[in-house]
Each structure stands twice: as C-alpha cells, then as structure tokens.
Amino acid sequence: MTNATSQFSDMRTIYLETFGCQMNELDSELVQDQLTALGYTFQGERATADVVLFNTCSVREQAENKVLSRIGELGVEKIEGREVVIGMLGCLPEREGKKLLGTYPQLDFICGPSELDHLPTMLHNAVAGERLSAVERSALQGNRSRRSAALTAADDNLELLDLARAFNPDHRRSSGKSAYVRITRGCNKFCTYCVVPNTRGAEVHRPPCAIVEECRVLVETGAVEITLLGQTVNHYRYTHDIALNSEGREVPQIGPGLTAFKKPLDSTQRTTTFANLLKRIHDEVPNLLRLRFVTSYPIDFGNDILEVMRDCPRICNYLHVPAQSGSNRILKLMNRGYTVEEYLEFIERARTIIPEVEIAGDIIVGFPTETEEDFEATCDLIRKVQFKNNFVFHYSPRPGTVAIDRFEDDVPRENKRRWLNSILELGAEISGDVHKLYEGKTVEVFVERLSPKETKKAGIELMWESGKVQLSGRTQGDLICVFDVDSKEEANMLMGCVVPVKITSSAPLLLQGTLQTSLLVK
Ligand code: 5AD
Ligand code: SF4
C-alpha cells in the first residue's frame, strides 16, 4: 500500500492522443480537465510520459489499427523495462470490452465513453498496480446496453462533467476562442455500416438551460465561436417542467432542472426544439460571435431551423449534412431512411431560405454491392449539390453492425480506391467553383492562426510580401481564408476576432484576400 501510494505520487505526467471525431476531442478536453484538477500534468511527448492515454475511434478499421500499433510499440517498451501506465478510452473499448485486456497484456485499463466520470479512480488504481477493466469495477453503465432516451444516472454524471469543463477556459481549441458544446449524446439511426449507436448508445438530449449556461460561461471566459455537437443535431428535442411563480411567471432555474425554490407553486411543460435552442443561445449569449453545429441529418430538418439560421446573423450559414451515397439502392441498404430526391429537396429548401449557405458532407465509397452505376449516381449528386467539400471514406466493415453480418464486403479494393480518388478530384473541381464565386466579395473571417509559411497552398501562389505576416481563418460558410497584415503585433491583435476581408483570388480549398481595415469595428 505504502509502495503504491509513493509510486502514485511519482506518476504524474500524461500523454493523451485523440483519434476520431469532434465528440472525442471534446471528451479529451473533459479528461484533461478532470485529471489536471487532480494534479496530473499533460505533455506532448509519449516517450517520457508516466501515463499514456489513447482516446480511440471505432468508426473505421484504419483508426483502430493506428491505436493498436501504438499499443504494440508500447508493449515492446514495457518488456524492455519502461514503467508506464497505458489506458485506452473511447469507442474501441466500448465495442471490444474486456477482451482487449486479454489480447494486449500491456494495457492497464480501459474506459468507455459512458464512464469517463470513473476515469480518475481507474487511473489511480492502475497506477497503484491494479489491472481491472471498468466492466469489473463498476456496474458498467455501458453504452451498448443503454437503449432508452431517458436520462440515466450515468448521463447525469456525464452531464456534470460537461458542465464542469465549461468553467475551465484552459482546455479549449484555438487558444480558448473556439469551443465545442455537446447538445446530444448517442444516436438512434442505426445506419447499417455504423458503430456509433453501439459505442455511444441511444440518443440523449441535454437540458437546454445547461447548454445555454455552458455557452454563456464559455463566452464570458473568452470563447468567440461555439460549435454545438451531436450525431444528428436536428433531432434535438427536450421536454421539461418549468416552474411558475404565483403570477404565472417562470421561476429562474439555477441549474439543470433546479429552481431557487424547493417547491414551485405551479409547473407546466415546455418542449425545446433544435430551432428554439439555436434561437435561445443566439439571443441569450449576445457576445457569442459565431454559433455552428454539426452534424445534421438530411431528413427531419424543418424550415423552423433554417429560418432561425437566416434570421440570426451570428448563426453560421453552414450545414454539414452527409448524403453518404447518391444511389437510392445503396441508401436503402445503408438504412439511411431517405432517397436522393428527398436529400435534394432538403438542399433546395435550405438554399431557398438561406441563399448563401455552404454545404459540406460525407460520402462512403465501396459499400457492399456498389456498382459503377451507383458510383456515377453519387457523382451526379455531388454535381447537383455543389458541396463546398465532402469527407470521403472507403467502406470499412465494422464488428457489431448490421452491414457486416448481412452483406459481404464484395467491392474490389481497386474500385474503392479509384472511386475515392475520382470523387476527390470531382470535389476539388466543384469546390474551386464554389470558392471562385467569392472573388470580389467581402466576407467575415474568424481569425484562427498564423498561416504556415508556404509559398504555394492548394494551388494558389500566395502573394507573400516580405515583411508581412499571413493570418488564416474561416468564413461563416467554413471556407478557409488567408490575408496579410503588416506585423506580428497586428496579427496578435486580430487573433480570435471576426474581421472583414475582400477576396482577391481563390483555389479549391482556399480564399485569399485583403483586410478591409476601414470596415474594422474599433
Ligand atoms: N465505413 C466507412 N465510413 C464510415 N463512416 C461511418 N461508418 C463507416 C464505415 N463503417 C463515415 C460516415 C460518417 C462519418 C463520420 O464516417 O460517412 O458520416
Ligand atoms: Fe452513424 Fe448513421 Fe448515427 Fe451518423 S446517423 S452516427 S452514420 S448511425
């Protein structure tokens, strides 16, 4: 015991590597927050850290293989005598469970996304020499068994973690200027290829007052841009009791579901939809300059949401709304629940209500049975929608999904490769057209970073005047835009601001322009 305690107090540095989506990035922020508060320090060097944590992704095999190869390397180091505690967090342990500890004896503990609140104890015990999985330690609140949309005790604990992070401005991307806020956990869609409903569980929506409060605190502590996160954000819907005083006025809530009074005099029910939530954040957090959200599902996306986007100037005109395929036959096999025609109807509606909206998406190539004809249909869809960009993936059969059981992964690797490259080429061409339309226009750019000094970027010869400093940021529609300023001091001053830039040239993935100093709000 004495031994374990002294060993524990020595093991204080952590290397944390994150794979996968924004949800994982946010979870890693929570982890960093929790463990820093307990006295651990995070460092960028895997080779010298006392503890190595991997926050894993299970969506595609490639992401899993990367982590497993890192675990393999660390296993060799352990055999050679390195003292290091190795923990695996995220979707891979949620999917594989205890089996992982048998296969990889170098692993000290595993922790699924639904039990991050137990991480400090697990880490402590692992450091103290125990080698138990979360499954053995707790009555696993495992996401795989969570099938109801009702809030569970585990959700409440995660809720507290989400809220706690909002009060710590140190662990955010983009020097604290840009932050993620989760609005929904899990997914109910069961697309046949996807592990997410297994690893993240059923859809659970966070209380709106907690979300608004989190946004408010983030902005108060320096956030300029907030991205709301959920697998299907437009499904957000929360029905809750509101407390009313004797005059029928709403009693202010001091926390999720809590009022200043023990017993409200009266109560009524209110439903907050995604459109209501966006409007509330926009109106109740007036110093928030940019509000975004990902990811949208192409059906169940009402005009109410589009109208709020149109009417609220600080909500970005940007939709990430994956089509996955342009073939009705494949969409059906994927269980996506919409046809190409319905997808296009949504895009048309979005563009009618918000003419300047930019659309991004995801495409999977090589889904079982996919033919040249299906692939051509996807190309057609891409041409019709004029996406600003698509993230394109090879189909990857995932254990636990319907597709792996029902369909043979029968598309030759060569076809997958060729189709992926063709879609990237077509995408670049279209993205070039989308970017060209901005030439001559003035756009608002959220300044994110100093641009890396390359003379050529995405096909544009950057006009690099010596002595100038180049900044890079994003438009509301999520297009990358670079521009020059005179000095490092000016660059530092503009970092994290939203500034007007007149676009002078463009390329498939980039806009270049000049800062409109005369339009800058002093
Ligand atoms: N194979 C390939 N791509 C996948 N995605 C999800 N599951 C798979 C899979 N099994 C892609 C989808 C999704 C994105 C996050 O990852 O395009 O929108
Ligand atoms: Fe996966 Fe489909 Fe849910 Fe997206 S909507 S997370 S692809 S199951």
Coordinates of C-alpha atoms and ligand atoms in Angstrom, one line a residue:
M1 CA 0.0 0.0 0.0
T2 CA 2.8 2.4 1.0
N3 CA 4.6 1.4 -2.1
A4 CA 1.6 2.0 -4.3
T5 CA 1.0 5.4 -2.8
S6 CA 4.5 6.6 -3.3
Q7 CA 4.5 5.2 -6.8
F8 CA 1.2 7.0 -7.4
S9 CA 2.6 10.3 -6.3
D10 CA 5.5 9.9 -8.7
M11 CA 3.4 9.1 -11.8
R12 CA 2.2 12.5 -12.8
T13 CA 2.8 13.2 -16.4
I14 CA 0.3 12.1 -19.0
Y15 CA 0.5 11.9 -22.8
L16 CA -3.0 11.9 -24.3
E17 CA -3.6 11.2 -28.0
T18 CA -7.1 11.6 -29.5
F19 CA -8.5 9.9 -32.6
G20 CA -11.7 10.4 -34.5
C21 CA -14.5 12.9 -34.3
Q22 CA -15.2 16.2 -32.5
M23 CA -17.1 14.3 -29.8
N24 CA -13.8 12.6 -28.9
E25 CA -11.9 15.9 -29.0
L26 CA -14.4 17.2 -26.5
D27 CA -14.2 14.1 -24.3
S28 CA -10.4 14.5 -24.3
E29 CA -10.9 18.1 -23.1
L30 CA -13.0 16.7 -20.2
V31 CA -10.4 14.1 -19.4
Q32 CA -7.6 16.7 -19.4
D33 CA -9.7 19.0 -17.2
Q34 CA -10.6 16.3 -14.7
L35 CA -7.0 14.9 -14.4
T36 CA -5.3 18.3 -14.3
A37 CA -7.5 19.3 -11.3
L38 CA -6.2 16.2 -9.6
G39 CA -2.6 17.3 -10.1
Y40 CA -1.6 15.5 -13.2
T41 CA 0.2 17.4 -16.0
F42 CA -0.2 16.8 -19.7
Q43 CA 2.8 16.7 -22.0
G44 CA 3.4 16.3 -25.7
E45 CA 6.0 13.5 -25.5
R46 CA 4.8 9.9 -25.5
A47 CA 8.3 8.6 -24.9
T48 CA 8.8 10.2 -21.5
A49 CA 5.3 10.3 -20.0
D50 CA 4.4 8.3 -16.9
V51 CA 0.9 7.6 -18.3
V52 CA -0.2 7.2 -21.9
L53 CA -3.8 7.5 -22.7
F54 CA -5.4 6.9 -26.1
N55 CA -8.9 8.2 -26.8
T56 CA -9.9 5.9 -29.5
C57 CA -12.3 5.8 -32.5
S58 CA -14.1 2.8 -33.9
V59 CA -15.8 4.2 -36.9
R60 CA -13.3 2.8 -39.4
E61 CA -10.8 0.0 -39.1
Q62 CA -7.9 2.2 -40.0
A63 CA -8.4 4.4 -36.9
E64 CA -8.4 1.3 -34.7
N65 CA -5.3 -0.1 -36.4
K66 CA -3.4 3.1 -35.7
V67 CA -4.1 2.8 -32.0
L68 CA -3.3 -0.9 -31.8
S69 CA 0.0 -0.4 -33.5
R70 CA 0.9 2.3 -30.9
I71 CA -0.2 -0.1 -28.1
G72 CA 2.1 -2.7 -29.8
E73 CA 5.1 -0.4 -29.6
L74 CA 4.4 0.5 -26.0
G75 CA 4.2 -3.2 -25.2
V76 CA 7.7 -3.7 -26.5
E77 CA 8.9 -0.7 -24.5
K78 CA 7.3 -2.2 -21.4
I79 CA 9.0 -5.6 -21.9
E80 CA 12.3 -3.6 -22.3
G81 CA 11.7 -2.2 -18.8
R82 CA 9.9 1.1 -19.3
E83 CA 7.5 1.9 -16.4
V84 CA 4.4 3.3 -18.0
V85 CA 0.7 3.0 -17.3
I86 CA -1.4 2.6 -20.5
G87 CA -5.1 3.4 -20.7
M88 CA -7.5 3.1 -23.6
L89 CA -10.5 5.3 -23.6
G90 CA -13.3 5.9 -26.1
C91 CA -15.2 3.8 -28.6
L92 CA -12.8 0.9 -29.1
P93 CA -13.0 -0.4 -25.5
E94 CA -16.7 0.2 -25.6
R95 CA -17.0 -2.1 -28.6
E96 CA -14.4 -4.7 -27.7
G97 CA -14.9 -4.8 -23.9
K98 CA -12.7 -6.8 -21.6
K99 CA -11.3 -8.9 -24.5
L100 CA -8.8 -6.1 -25.1
L101 CA -7.1 -6.7 -21.8
G102 CA -6.5 -10.3 -22.7
T103 CA -5.2 -9.6 -26.1
Y104 CA -3.0 -6.7 -25.0
P105 CA -1.5 -7.5 -21.6
Q106 CA 0.4 -4.2 -21.7
L107 CA -2.9 -2.4 -21.4
D108 CA -3.5 -1.3 -17.8
F109 CA -7.1 -0.2 -18.0
I110 CA -10.0 0.6 -20.4
C111 CA -12.7 3.2 -20.1
G112 CA -15.7 3.6 -22.4
P113 CA -17.2 7.0 -23.3
S114 CA -20.1 6.4 -20.8
E115 CA -17.8 6.0 -17.8
L116 CA -15.4 8.9 -18.1
D117 CA -16.6 10.1 -14.7
H118 CA -14.8 7.0 -13.3
L119 CA -11.5 7.7 -15.1
P120 CA -9.7 9.3 -12.1
T121 CA -10.4 6.2 -10.0
M122 CA -9.5 3.8 -12.7
L123 CA -6.2 5.7 -13.4
H124 CA -5.4 5.9 -9.7
N125 CA -6.0 2.1 -9.3
A126 CA -4.0 1.3 -12.5
V127 CA -1.1 3.4 -11.2
A128 CA -1.4 1.6 -7.9
G129 CA -1.0 -1.7 -9.8
E130 CA -4.5 -3.0 -10.2
R131 CA -5.4 -4.3 -13.6
L132 CA -9.2 -4.3 -13.8
S133 CA -11.5 -3.3 -16.5
A134 CA -14.3 -0.8 -16.0
V135 CA -16.6 -3.7 -16.6
E136 CA -15.4 -5.4 -13.5
R137 CA -15.0 -2.3 -11.4
S138 CA -18.4 -0.7 -11.9
A139 CA -21.8 -1.9 -12.8
L140 CA -20.8 -0.8 -16.3
Q141 CA -23.1 2.0 -17.4
G142 CA -22.1 0.7 -20.8
N143 CA -23.5 2.5 -23.8
R144 CA -24.2 -0.8 -25.5
S145 CA -26.8 -1.6 -23.0
R146 CA -28.3 1.9 -22.9
R147 CA -31.3 1.8 -25.2
S148 CA -33.7 4.3 -23.8
A149 CA -33.8 8.0 -24.4
A150 CA -34.4 8.7 -20.7
L151 CA -31.6 10.2 -18.7
T152 CA -29.8 7.6 -16.6
A153 CA -27.6 8.2 -13.5
A154 CA -24.6 7.7 -15.9
D155 CA -25.9 10.5 -18.1
D156 CA -26.3 12.7 -15.0
N157 CA -22.7 12.1 -14.1
L158 CA -21.5 12.9 -17.7
E159 CA -23.8 15.9 -17.6
L160 CA -21.8 17.2 -14.6
L161 CA -18.5 16.6 -16.4
D162 CA -19.7 18.6 -19.4
L163 CA -20.8 21.4 -17.2
A164 CA -17.6 21.4 -15.2
R165 CA -15.5 21.8 -18.3
A166 CA -17.4 24.9 -19.3
F167 CA -15.9 26.6 -16.2
N168 CA -12.3 25.9 -17.2
P169 CA -11.2 28.0 -20.2
D170 CA -7.7 26.5 -20.4
H171 CA -8.6 23.3 -22.3
R172 CA -10.1 24.6 -25.5
R173 CA -9.0 24.6 -29.1
S174 CA -7.8 27.7 -30.8
S175 CA -6.4 29.3 -27.7
G176 CA -9.8 29.3 -26.0
K177 CA -11.5 31.2 -28.7
S178 CA -13.3 28.3 -30.2
A179 CA -15.2 25.7 -28.1
Y180 CA -17.4 22.7 -28.5
V181 CA -20.6 22.2 -26.6
R182 CA -22.4 18.9 -26.7
I183 CA -26.1 19.0 -27.1
T184 CA -26.9 15.3 -27.7
R185 CA -25.2 12.1 -26.8
G186 CA -25.6 8.9 -28.9
C187 CA -27.6 8.1 -32.0
N188 CA -30.9 6.3 -32.8
K189 CA -30.4 6.0 -36.5
F190 CA -28.8 2.6 -37.0
C191 CA -27.3 3.2 -40.4
T192 CA -26.2 -0.4 -41.3
Y193 CA -22.5 0.4 -41.6
C194 CA -22.1 2.5 -38.4
V195 CA -20.8 1.5 -34.9
V196 CA -21.9 4.7 -33.2
P197 CA -25.3 3.6 -31.9
N198 CA -23.4 0.7 -30.3
T199 CA -20.5 2.7 -28.8
R200 CA -22.2 5.9 -27.9
G201 CA -25.7 4.4 -27.1
A202 CA -29.1 5.8 -27.6
E203 CA -29.8 9.4 -28.3
V204 CA -30.0 11.5 -25.1
H205 CA -30.5 15.3 -25.2
R206 CA -29.0 17.6 -22.7
P207 CA -31.3 20.1 -20.9
P208 CA -31.4 23.4 -22.7
C209 CA -30.7 25.5 -19.6
A210 CA -27.5 23.6 -19.1
I211 CA -26.5 24.1 -22.7
V212 CA -27.2 27.9 -22.7
E213 CA -25.4 28.3 -19.4
E214 CA -22.4 26.4 -20.7
C215 CA -22.3 28.7 -23.8
R216 CA -22.7 31.8 -21.6
V217 CA -19.8 30.8 -19.4
L218 CA -17.6 29.8 -22.3
V219 CA -18.1 33.2 -23.9
E220 CA -17.6 35.0 -20.6
T221 CA -14.2 33.3 -20.4
G222 CA -13.1 34.1 -23.9
A223 CA -14.9 31.9 -26.5
V224 CA -15.8 33.7 -29.7
E225 CA -17.1 30.7 -31.6
I226 CA -19.1 27.7 -30.3
T227 CA -19.8 24.5 -32.3
L228 CA -22.7 22.5 -31.0
L229 CA -22.1 18.8 -31.2
G230 CA -24.4 15.8 -31.8
Q231 CA -24.6 12.9 -34.2
T232 CA -27.9 14.2 -35.5
V233 CA -28.3 17.7 -34.1
N234 CA -31.6 18.5 -35.8
H235 CA -33.2 15.7 -33.7
Y236 CA -32.6 17.8 -30.6
R237 CA -35.8 17.9 -28.6
Y238 CA -36.2 18.4 -24.8
T239 CA -39.4 18.4 -22.9
H240 CA -39.2 19.6 -19.3
D241 CA -41.2 21.0 -16.5
I242 CA -40.9 24.7 -15.9
A243 CA -41.6 26.2 -12.6
L244 CA -44.1 29.1 -12.4
N245 CA -44.5 31.6 -9.6
S246 CA -47.9 32.8 -8.2
E247 CA -48.2 35.3 -11.0
G248 CA -47.6 32.6 -13.6
R249 CA -44.1 33.9 -14.4
E250 CA -41.3 31.4 -15.0
V251 CA -39.0 31.0 -12.0
P252 CA -35.4 31.3 -13.0
Q253 CA -33.5 28.0 -12.9
I254 CA -30.2 27.8 -11.1
G255 CA -29.1 24.5 -12.7
P256 CA -30.4 21.7 -14.9
G257 CA -33.9 21.1 -13.5
L258 CA -33.3 23.1 -10.3
T259 CA -35.0 26.3 -9.2
A260 CA -34.2 28.6 -6.3
F261 CA -37.4 27.4 -4.6
K262 CA -37.8 23.9 -3.2
K263 CA -41.2 23.6 -4.5
P264 CA -42.5 25.6 -7.4
L265 CA -46.0 26.9 -6.9
D266 CA -47.1 25.6 -10.2
S267 CA -45.5 24.0 -13.2
T268 CA -46.1 23.4 -16.9
Q269 CA -44.3 21.5 -19.6
R270 CA -42.3 23.1 -22.3
T271 CA -40.6 21.5 -25.3
T272 CA -37.4 23.0 -26.7
T273 CA -36.7 22.1 -30.3
F274 CA -33.4 22.5 -32.1
A275 CA -34.7 25.7 -33.6
N276 CA -35.7 27.0 -30.2
L277 CA -32.3 26.0 -28.8
L278 CA -30.4 27.9 -31.5
K279 CA -32.5 31.0 -31.0
R280 CA -32.1 30.9 -27.3
I281 CA -28.3 30.6 -27.5
H282 CA -28.2 33.4 -30.1
D283 CA -30.3 35.7 -28.1
E284 CA -29.2 34.9 -24.5
V285 CA -25.5 34.9 -25.3
P286 CA -25.2 38.1 -27.3
N287 CA -21.4 38.3 -27.1
L288 CA -21.1 35.0 -28.9
L289 CA -19.9 36.0 -32.4
R290 CA -20.3 32.6 -34.1
L291 CA -22.6 29.7 -33.5
R292 CA -22.2 26.5 -35.6
F293 CA -23.5 23.0 -35.3
V294 CA -22.6 19.5 -36.6
T295 CA -23.8 17.0 -37.8
S296 CA -27.2 17.4 -39.4
Y297 CA -29.4 14.6 -40.7
P298 CA -30.9 15.3 -44.1
I299 CA -34.5 14.4 -43.0
D300 CA -36.5 15.8 -40.1
F301 CA -34.8 19.1 -40.8
G302 CA -37.6 21.6 -40.6
N303 CA -37.9 25.1 -42.0
D304 CA -38.1 26.4 -38.5
I305 CA -34.3 25.6 -38.1
L306 CA -33.5 27.2 -41.5
E307 CA -35.5 30.3 -40.6
V308 CA -33.7 30.8 -37.3
M309 CA -30.4 30.4 -39.2
R310 CA -31.5 33.0 -41.7
D311 CA -32.8 35.4 -39.1
C312 CA -29.9 35.2 -36.5
P313 CA -26.8 36.9 -38.0
R314 CA -24.4 35.2 -35.7
I315 CA -25.5 31.6 -36.5
C316 CA -23.2 30.5 -39.3
N317 CA -24.6 29.8 -42.8
Y318 CA -23.1 26.3 -42.8
L319 CA -24.5 22.8 -42.9
H320 CA -22.6 19.6 -42.6
V321 CA -25.2 17.2 -43.8
P322 CA -23.8 13.8 -45.0
A323 CA -25.5 12.2 -48.1
Q324 CA -23.3 9.1 -47.9
S325 CA -24.4 8.0 -51.4
G326 CA -26.2 9.2 -54.4
S327 CA -27.8 5.9 -55.2
N328 CA -31.2 5.1 -53.9
R329 CA -30.4 1.4 -53.9
I330 CA -27.3 1.9 -51.7
L331 CA -29.1 4.4 -49.5
K332 CA -31.7 1.7 -48.8
L333 CA -29.1 -0.9 -48.0
M334 CA -27.5 1.7 -45.7
N335 CA -30.8 2.2 -43.9
R336 CA -30.4 5.9 -44.3
G337 CA -34.2 6.5 -44.5
Y338 CA -34.3 8.9 -47.3
T339 CA -34.0 8.9 -51.1
V340 CA -31.7 11.1 -53.3
E341 CA -34.8 13.1 -54.3
E342 CA -35.6 13.8 -50.6
Y343 CA -32.0 14.8 -50.0
L344 CA -32.0 17.2 -52.9
E345 CA -35.4 18.6 -51.8
F346 CA -33.8 19.4 -48.4
I347 CA -30.8 21.1 -50.1
E348 CA -33.1 23.2 -52.3
R349 CA -35.2 24.2 -49.3
A350 CA -32.0 25.2 -47.4
R351 CA -30.7 27.2 -50.4
T352 CA -34.1 29.0 -50.9
I353 CA -34.3 30.1 -47.3
I354 CA -30.5 30.8 -46.9
P355 CA -29.1 31.6 -50.3
E356 CA -25.6 32.0 -49.1
V357 CA -25.5 28.7 -47.2
E358 CA -22.4 26.4 -47.7
I359 CA -23.0 22.7 -47.7
A360 CA -20.4 20.0 -46.7
G361 CA -21.0 16.3 -46.4
D362 CA -19.6 12.7 -46.1
I363 CA -19.6 10.0 -48.7
I364 CA -18.8 6.3 -48.3
V365 CA -17.5 4.6 -51.4
G366 CA -17.5 0.8 -51.9
F367 CA -20.5 -0.1 -49.8
P368 CA -21.3 -3.8 -50.4
T369 CA -22.8 -4.5 -53.9
E370 CA -21.9 -0.9 -55.1
T371 CA -21.6 -0.8 -58.9
E372 CA -20.2 1.7 -61.4
E373 CA -23.8 2.9 -61.9
D374 CA -24.2 3.6 -58.2
F375 CA -20.9 5.4 -58.1
E376 CA -22.0 7.5 -61.1
A377 CA -25.2 8.4 -59.3
T378 CA -23.1 9.6 -56.4
C379 CA -21.1 11.8 -58.7
D380 CA -24.3 13.2 -60.1
L381 CA -25.5 14.1 -56.6
I382 CA -22.2 15.8 -55.9
R383 CA -22.5 17.9 -59.0
K384 CA -26.1 18.9 -58.2
V385 CA -25.5 19.9 -54.6
Q386 CA -22.2 21.8 -55.3
F387 CA -20.8 20.8 -51.9
K388 CA -18.1 23.1 -50.5
N389 CA -16.4 19.8 -49.6
N390 CA -17.0 16.1 -48.8
F391 CA -15.2 13.9 -46.5
V392 CA -14.8 10.7 -48.5
F393 CA -14.3 7.2 -46.9
H394 CA -13.8 3.7 -48.1
Y395 CA -16.5 1.4 -46.7
S396 CA -15.0 -0.3 -43.7
P397 CA -16.9 -3.4 -42.3
R398 CA -17.3 -2.9 -38.5
P399 CA -18.0 -5.6 -36.0
G400 CA -21.4 -5.2 -34.3
T401 CA -23.0 -3.5 -37.3
V402 CA -25.8 -4.9 -39.4
A403 CA -23.9 -4.5 -42.6
I404 CA -21.0 -6.7 -41.6
D405 CA -23.5 -9.5 -40.8
R406 CA -25.8 -9.0 -43.7
F407 CA -23.5 -8.1 -46.6
E408 CA -20.2 -9.3 -48.0
D409 CA -17.6 -6.6 -48.4
D410 CA -17.5 -7.5 -52.1
V411 CA -16.3 -4.3 -53.8
P412 CA -12.8 -4.8 -55.0
R413 CA -10.2 -2.7 -53.3
E414 CA -9.2 -1.3 -56.6
N415 CA -12.7 0.1 -57.3
K416 CA -12.9 1.7 -53.8
R417 CA -9.5 3.4 -54.5
R418 CA -10.4 4.6 -57.9
W419 CA -13.9 5.8 -56.9
L420 CA -12.5 7.6 -53.8
N421 CA -9.9 9.4 -56.0
S422 CA -12.4 10.3 -58.6
I423 CA -14.7 11.8 -56.0
L424 CA -11.9 13.8 -54.5
E425 CA -11.0 15.1 -58.0
L426 CA -14.6 16.0 -58.8
G427 CA -15.0 17.5 -55.3
A428 CA -11.9 19.7 -55.9
E429 CA -13.3 20.9 -59.2
I430 CA -16.6 21.8 -57.6
S431 CA -15.0 23.3 -54.5
G432 CA -13.0 25.5 -56.9
D433 CA -16.2 26.8 -58.5
V434 CA -17.7 27.4 -55.0
H435 CA -14.7 29.4 -53.9
K436 CA -14.5 31.4 -57.1
L437 CA -18.0 32.8 -56.5
Y438 CA -16.5 34.8 -53.6
E439 CA -13.9 36.7 -55.7
G440 CA -14.6 40.4 -55.3
K441 CA -16.9 39.9 -52.3
T442 CA -16.2 41.0 -48.8
V443 CA -16.6 38.2 -46.2
E444 CA -16.3 38.0 -42.4
V445 CA -13.4 35.9 -41.3
F446 CA -12.9 34.5 -37.8
V447 CA -9.1 34.7 -37.4
E448 CA -7.7 31.4 -36.1
R449 CA -4.0 31.2 -36.6
L450 CA -0.8 32.4 -38.3
S451 CA -0.8 30.8 -41.8
P452 CA 2.1 28.3 -42.2
K453 CA 4.8 29.9 -44.4
E454 CA 4.4 28.1 -47.7
T455 CA 4.7 29.9 -51.0
K456 CA 2.2 27.6 -52.6
K457 CA -1.0 26.4 -51.0
A458 CA -3.9 24.5 -52.5
G459 CA -2.8 25.6 -56.0
I460 CA -2.6 29.3 -55.2
E461 CA 0.7 31.2 -55.4
L462 CA 0.4 33.2 -52.3
M463 CA 1.4 36.8 -52.8
W464 CA 3.8 37.0 -50.0
E465 CA 5.2 40.4 -49.5
S466 CA 8.4 40.3 -47.4
G467 CA 8.0 41.7 -44.0
K468 CA 4.3 40.8 -43.9
V469 CA 2.6 38.2 -41.7
Q470 CA -0.1 36.0 -43.0
L471 CA -3.2 35.1 -41.0
S472 CA -5.6 32.2 -41.6
G473 CA -9.3 32.0 -40.6
R474 CA -12.7 30.8 -41.7
T475 CA -15.7 32.4 -43.2
Q476 CA -19.2 31.7 -41.8
G477 CA -19.6 29.1 -44.5
D478 CA -16.4 27.4 -43.2
L479 CA -14.2 28.3 -46.1
I480 CA -10.5 28.9 -45.2
C481 CA -9.3 32.4 -46.0
V482 CA -5.8 33.9 -45.7
F483 CA -4.8 37.5 -45.7
D484 CA -1.6 39.5 -44.9
V485 CA -1.0 42.0 -42.1
D486 CA 2.0 44.2 -41.5
S487 CA 3.4 42.9 -38.3
K488 CA 3.3 40.2 -35.6
E489 CA 1.7 42.7 -33.3
E490 CA -1.1 43.4 -35.6
A491 CA -1.5 39.6 -36.1
N492 CA -1.7 39.0 -32.4
M493 CA -4.3 41.8 -32.0
L494 CA -6.6 40.3 -34.7
M495 CA -6.3 36.7 -33.5
G496 CA -9.7 35.4 -32.4
C497 CA -11.5 38.4 -33.9
V498 CA -14.0 38.4 -36.7
V499 CA -12.8 40.7 -39.4
P500 CA -13.9 41.8 -42.9
V501 CA -11.7 40.6 -45.8
K502 CA -12.2 41.4 -49.5
I503 CA -11.5 38.3 -51.6
T504 CA -9.0 38.8 -54.4
S505 CA -8.2 35.2 -55.5
S506 CA -9.4 31.7 -54.9
A507 CA -8.5 28.0 -55.2
P508 CA -10.4 24.7 -54.5
L509 CA -9.7 24.9 -50.8
L510 CA -8.7 28.5 -50.1
L511 CA -9.7 32.1 -50.4
Q512 CA -7.1 34.9 -50.4
G513 CA -8.0 38.5 -49.7
T514 CA -7.1 41.8 -48.2
L515 CA -8.1 43.0 -44.8
Q516 CA -10.7 45.8 -45.0
T517 CA -9.2 48.0 -42.3
S518 CA -11.7 50.8 -42.9
L519 CA -14.6 48.4 -42.0
L520 CA -13.0 47.2 -38.8
V521 CA -15.1 47.9 -35.8
K522 CA -12.8 49.7 -33.4
Ligands
5AD1 N1 -17.1 2.7 -43.2 C1 -16.7 3.9 -43.8 N2 -17.1 5.1 -43.4 C2 -17.9 5.2 -42.3 N3 -18.5 6.2 -41.7 C3 -19.2 5.7 -40.6 N4 -19.1 4.4 -40.5 C4 -18.3 4.0 -41.6 C5 -17.8 2.8 -42.1 N5 -18.2 1.6 -41.5 C6 -18.4 7.6 -42.1 C7 -19.7 8.2 -42.5 C8 -20.0 9.1 -41.3 C9 -18.6 9.5 -41.0 C10 -18.5 10.1 -39.6 O1 -17.8 8.3 -41.0 O2 -19.6 8.9 -43.7 O3 -20.8 10.2 -41.7
SF4_2 FE1 -23.8 6.6 -37.5 FE2 -26.0 7.0 -39.0 FE3 -26.0 7.7 -36.4 FE4 -24.5 9.1 -38.2 S1 -26.7 8.9 -38.2 S2 -23.8 8.4 -36.2 S3 -23.8 7.4 -39.6 S4 -25.9 5.6 -37.2

